[in-house]
Short mmCIF file of C-alpha atoms in Angstrom, two decimals:
data_model
loop_
_atom_site.label_atom_id
_atom_site.label_comp_id
_atom_site.label_asym_id
_atom_site.label_seq_id
_atom_site.Cartn_x
_atom_site.Cartn_y
_atom_site.Cartn_z
CA MET A 7 -137.81 -7.90 -114.98
CA ILE A 8 -138.00 -6.86 -118.63
CA LEU A 9 -138.56 -3.24 -117.62
CA ILE A 10 -135.49 -3.41 -115.38
CA ILE A 11 -133.42 -4.78 -118.24
CA ALA A 12 -134.69 -2.12 -120.61
CA SER A 13 -133.90 0.59 -118.06
CA LEU A 14 -130.36 -0.74 -117.71
CA ILE A 15 -129.95 -0.71 -121.47
CA ILE A 16 -131.24 2.83 -121.84
CA SER A 17 -129.19 4.17 -118.93
CA SER A 18 -126.05 2.44 -120.18
CA PHE A 19 -126.63 3.87 -123.65
CA PHE A 20 -126.74 7.47 -122.46
CA GLU A 21 -123.82 7.07 -120.07
CA LEU A 22 -121.81 5.41 -122.81
CA ASN A 23 -122.48 8.35 -125.12
CA PHE A 24 -121.22 10.68 -122.41
CA LEU A 25 -118.03 8.64 -122.12
CA VAL A 26 -117.29 8.41 -125.81
CA ASN A 27 -117.58 12.20 -126.16
CA ASN A 28 -114.29 12.33 -124.25
CA PHE A 29 -112.70 9.52 -126.26
CA GLN A 30 -110.10 11.74 -127.93
CA GLN A 31 -108.80 13.10 -124.59
CA HIS A 32 -108.66 9.81 -122.64
CA PRO A 33 -109.13 6.91 -125.10
CA ILE A 34 -107.82 4.06 -122.90
CA PHE A 35 -109.72 5.21 -119.81
CA VAL A 36 -112.93 5.65 -121.79
CA LEU A 37 -112.66 2.19 -123.35
CA ILE A 38 -112.04 0.46 -120.01
CA LEU A 39 -114.73 2.36 -118.09
CA GLY A 40 -117.22 2.09 -120.95
CA LEU A 41 -116.63 -1.64 -121.23
CA ALA A 42 -117.11 -2.16 -117.49
CA PHE A 43 -120.31 -0.09 -117.47
CA TYR A 44 -121.65 -1.83 -120.57
CA PHE A 45 -120.76 -5.39 -119.52
CA PHE A 46 -123.35 -6.02 -116.79
CA PRO A 47 -126.54 -4.97 -118.64
CA SER A 48 -125.21 -6.65 -121.79
CA PHE A 49 -124.82 -9.96 -119.95
CA ILE A 50 -128.35 -9.75 -118.54
CA VAL A 51 -129.83 -9.11 -121.99
CA LEU A 52 -127.66 -11.82 -123.56
CA HIS A 53 -128.66 -14.35 -120.90
CA PHE A 54 -132.38 -13.75 -121.45
CA ASN A 55 -131.90 -13.87 -125.21
CA ALA A 56 -130.00 -17.16 -124.87
CA SER A 57 -132.82 -18.52 -122.69
CA LEU A 58 -135.36 -17.59 -125.35
CA ILE A 59 -133.28 -19.30 -128.05
CA THR A 60 -132.90 -22.39 -125.85
CA CYS A 61 -136.67 -22.57 -125.48
CA LEU A 62 -137.21 -22.01 -129.22
CA ILE A 63 -134.70 -24.65 -130.34
CA HIS A 64 -136.40 -27.27 -128.15
CA ARG A 65 -139.94 -26.28 -129.10
CA LEU A 66 -139.23 -26.04 -132.83
CA GLN A 67 -138.12 -29.67 -132.65
CA GLY A 68 -141.31 -30.74 -130.90
CA GLU A 69 -140.03 -30.80 -127.31
CA ARG A 70 -142.29 -29.23 -124.71
CA ILE A 71 -140.19 -26.91 -122.57
CA SER A 72 -141.08 -23.81 -120.56
CA ILE A 73 -139.11 -20.58 -120.57
CA PHE A 74 -138.22 -21.18 -116.91
CA THR A 75 -136.72 -24.57 -117.74
CA ALA A 76 -134.85 -22.91 -120.60
CA MET A 77 -133.46 -20.30 -118.21
CA ARG A 78 -132.27 -23.06 -115.90
CA LEU A 79 -130.58 -24.86 -118.82
CA THR A 80 -128.97 -21.60 -119.92
CA LEU A 81 -127.33 -21.22 -116.51
CA GLN A 82 -125.18 -24.23 -117.40
CA LYS A 83 -123.64 -22.16 -120.20
CA THR A 84 -122.88 -19.11 -118.05
CA SER A 85 -119.12 -19.36 -118.59
CA ALA A 86 -119.42 -19.33 -122.39
CA LEU A 87 -122.00 -16.52 -122.25
CA LEU A 88 -119.71 -14.42 -120.05
CA GLN A 89 -116.90 -14.87 -122.56
CA TRP A 90 -119.15 -13.89 -125.45
CA THR A 91 -120.52 -10.91 -123.50
CA PHE A 92 -116.97 -9.67 -122.94
CA VAL A 93 -116.15 -9.98 -126.65
CA SER A 94 -119.38 -8.41 -127.91
CA ALA A 95 -119.31 -5.63 -125.29
CA THR A 96 -115.74 -4.76 -126.27
CA ILE A 97 -116.72 -4.57 -129.93
CA CYS A 98 -119.78 -2.44 -129.11
CA VAL A 99 -117.73 0.02 -127.06
CA ILE A 100 -115.20 0.35 -129.89
CA LEU A 101 -117.98 0.83 -132.46
CA ASN A 102 -119.65 3.51 -130.30
CA ALA A 103 -116.31 5.28 -129.91
CA LEU A 104 -115.80 5.22 -133.69
CA GLU A 105 -119.33 6.52 -134.25
CA GLN A 106 -118.69 9.47 -131.92
CA ALA A 107 -115.30 10.30 -133.46
CA HIS A 108 -117.01 12.23 -136.29
CA SER A 109 -114.28 11.69 -138.86
CA LEU A 110 -114.50 10.27 -142.37
CA VAL A 111 -112.07 7.42 -141.71
CA ALA A 112 -113.83 6.47 -138.46
CA ASP A 113 -117.22 6.52 -140.19
CA ILE A 114 -115.97 4.24 -142.97
CA ILE A 115 -114.43 1.80 -140.49
CA TYR A 116 -117.59 1.89 -138.38
CA ALA A 117 -119.85 1.17 -141.36
CA ILE A 118 -117.75 -1.70 -142.74
CA PHE A 119 -116.81 -3.32 -139.45
CA GLY A 120 -120.23 -2.82 -137.86
CA PHE A 121 -122.04 -4.46 -140.77
CA SER A 122 -119.53 -7.31 -140.97
CA TRP A 123 -119.81 -7.95 -137.24
CA SER A 124 -123.62 -8.06 -137.24
CA VAL A 125 -123.64 -10.47 -140.19
CA THR A 126 -120.91 -12.87 -139.08
CA THR A 127 -122.26 -13.18 -135.51
CA TYR A 128 -125.85 -13.91 -136.59
CA PHE A 129 -125.76 -17.60 -135.61
CA VAL A 130 -123.36 -17.42 -132.66
CA LEU A 131 -125.96 -17.80 -129.89
CA PRO A 132 -127.91 -20.71 -131.48
CA ILE A 133 -124.62 -22.52 -132.12
CA MET A 134 -123.42 -21.98 -128.54
CA ILE A 135 -126.76 -23.25 -127.20
CA ALA A 136 -127.36 -26.20 -129.54
CA GLU A 137 -123.79 -27.42 -130.02
CA ASN A 138 -122.46 -26.56 -126.55
CA VAL A 139 -119.30 -24.89 -127.84
CA GLY A 140 -117.37 -21.79 -126.84
CA PRO A 141 -117.72 -18.35 -128.46
CA ILE A 142 -114.67 -18.71 -130.74
CA GLN A 143 -115.85 -21.99 -132.25
CA ALA A 144 -119.39 -20.63 -132.50
CA PHE A 145 -118.12 -17.55 -134.34
CA LYS A 146 -116.26 -19.70 -136.88
CA ARG A 147 -119.32 -21.91 -137.41
CA SER A 148 -121.55 -18.85 -137.76
CA ILE A 149 -119.43 -17.58 -140.66
CA GLN A 150 -119.80 -20.96 -142.37
CA LEU A 151 -123.58 -21.05 -141.92
CA ILE A 152 -124.08 -17.48 -143.15
CA GLY A 153 -122.93 -18.61 -146.60
CA LYS A 154 -125.79 -21.12 -146.72
CA GLY A 155 -128.57 -18.85 -145.46
CA TRP A 156 -127.66 -15.33 -146.55
CA ARG A 157 -130.88 -14.78 -148.49
CA LYS A 158 -132.96 -15.67 -145.46
CA PHE A 159 -130.77 -13.41 -143.34
CA LEU A 160 -131.54 -10.45 -145.60
CA SER A 161 -135.25 -11.24 -145.75
CA VAL A 162 -135.54 -11.57 -141.96
CA ASN A 163 -133.86 -8.22 -141.43
CA PHE A 164 -136.20 -6.66 -144.00
CA ILE A 165 -139.19 -8.05 -142.08
CA LEU A 166 -137.78 -6.67 -138.84
CA PHE A 167 -137.30 -3.30 -140.54
CA LEU A 168 -140.99 -3.27 -141.50
CA ILE A 169 -141.99 -4.12 -137.92
CA ILE A 170 -139.78 -1.36 -136.53
CA ALA A 171 -141.14 1.11 -139.10
CA GLY A 172 -144.68 0.20 -138.04
CA LEU A 173 -143.85 0.76 -134.38
CA VAL A 174 -142.22 4.10 -135.15
CA ALA A 175 -145.37 5.12 -137.02
CA LEU A 176 -147.41 4.04 -134.00
CA VAL A 177 -145.29 6.15 -131.65
CA TYR A 178 -145.65 9.13 -134.00
CA SER A 179 -149.44 8.68 -134.11
CA VAL A 180 -149.63 8.48 -130.33
CA SER A 181 -147.56 11.66 -129.96
CA ILE A 182 -149.93 13.49 -132.32
CA PHE A 183 -152.87 12.21 -130.27
CA PHE A 184 -151.33 13.56 -127.07
CA ASN A 185 -150.61 16.93 -128.68
CA GLN A 186 -154.21 17.25 -129.80
CA PHE A 187 -155.60 16.60 -126.34
CA GLN A 188 -152.74 18.40 -124.56
CA LEU A 189 -152.06 15.57 -122.13
CA ASN A 190 -149.29 16.17 -119.60
CA MET A 191 -145.79 14.70 -119.66
CA ALA A 192 -146.56 12.43 -116.69
CA ILE A 193 -148.66 10.32 -119.07
CA THR A 194 -146.67 10.82 -122.26
CA ILE A 195 -143.21 9.73 -121.02
CA PRO A 196 -144.30 6.40 -119.44
CA LEU A 197 -146.27 5.52 -122.57
CA ILE A 198 -143.33 6.29 -124.85
CA LEU A 199 -141.08 4.21 -122.58
CA PHE A 200 -143.62 1.38 -122.75
CA LEU A 201 -143.64 1.52 -126.56
CA VAL A 202 -139.83 1.48 -126.66
CA VAL A 203 -139.75 -1.58 -124.40
CA MET A 204 -142.39 -3.30 -126.55
CA TRP A 205 -140.36 -2.54 -129.69
CA PHE A 206 -137.29 -4.08 -128.07
CA ILE A 207 -139.19 -7.21 -127.00
CA ILE A 208 -140.95 -7.72 -130.34
CA SER A 209 -137.84 -7.17 -132.47
CA LYS A 210 -135.71 -9.47 -130.29
CA THR A 211 -138.41 -12.16 -130.23
CA PHE A 212 -138.99 -12.17 -134.00
CA ASN A 213 -135.27 -12.17 -134.69
CA SER A 214 -134.71 -15.07 -132.27
CA ILE A 215 -137.52 -17.13 -133.82
CA PHE A 216 -136.28 -16.75 -137.40
CA ASN A 217 -132.68 -17.11 -136.28
CA SER A 218 -133.35 -20.41 -134.51
CA ALA A 219 -135.56 -21.75 -137.31
CA LEU A 220 -132.98 -20.98 -139.98
CA TYR A 221 -130.17 -22.50 -137.92
CA LEU A 222 -132.11 -25.75 -137.51
CA THR A 223 -133.07 -25.81 -141.19
CA ILE A 224 -129.48 -25.38 -142.35
CA ASN A 225 -128.50 -28.27 -140.08
CA ASN A 226 -131.28 -30.48 -141.55
CA LYS A 227 -133.35 -30.63 -138.37
CA ASN A 228 -137.10 -31.29 -138.46
CA LEU A 229 -139.13 -28.25 -137.49
CA GLN A 230 -142.56 -27.99 -135.89
CA GLY A 231 -144.74 -25.08 -137.03
CA PHE A 232 -142.59 -24.00 -140.00
CA ASP A 233 -142.88 -24.86 -143.68
CA GLU A 234 -139.45 -26.36 -144.33
CA GLU A 235 -139.93 -26.12 -148.09
CA ILE A 236 -140.30 -22.36 -147.83
CA LEU A 237 -137.32 -22.04 -145.50
CA SER A 238 -135.15 -24.17 -147.79
CA LYS A 239 -135.76 -21.76 -150.68
CA PHE A 240 -133.73 -19.15 -148.82
CA MET A 241 -130.71 -21.44 -148.57
CA VAL A 242 -127.85 -21.68 -151.02
CA LYS A 243 -127.30 -25.23 -152.20
CA LYS A 244 -123.66 -26.30 -152.13
#
């Protein structure tokens, strides 16, 4: 199932790049078609990510729950997840179009808006799951919580950067190994795809764990398996 999801993501990425190359000629058509093509795989990924966060929020508070139970609970929030998928997919299509525009103004807007979007939406999923609210309310609450945990947010992303850098180094080492022994592409391509999928899984999992733990800490919830004193040092006292 994870491989299918990853394949959908990769295929949608390349097709989306093909669409945005024609953005200047047919902007409205490209945005609508790109959004429709991007929506389905985005919802699948978002649903699995929400299921993981559901499982984490329960387990971090000492409740024994399986990932399958979490997936069943997440189905109850399908309507809210569909709404959030539509919003986030629209933003992603616009950001990709700006990135492919290759102009100074577009690059500036992309950098500012892209960073702001990634920061302000950091807690949206945990809030939607734990507080059972819609995407708009979750977005507003996420902005409020970011002010309390911004140092942890930066540190988590730095940790994720180190993990990604390590995986990139691993891929590079593997490619050198294959070049030395002159192995054929039938072996190389599946292995590279496997490493890409593993990078996606690891980065998403680590981000979800820290994301859920920080959300619960900011809301003064008791955590199992985390040193709350350490987590609290990353929060801004108000």
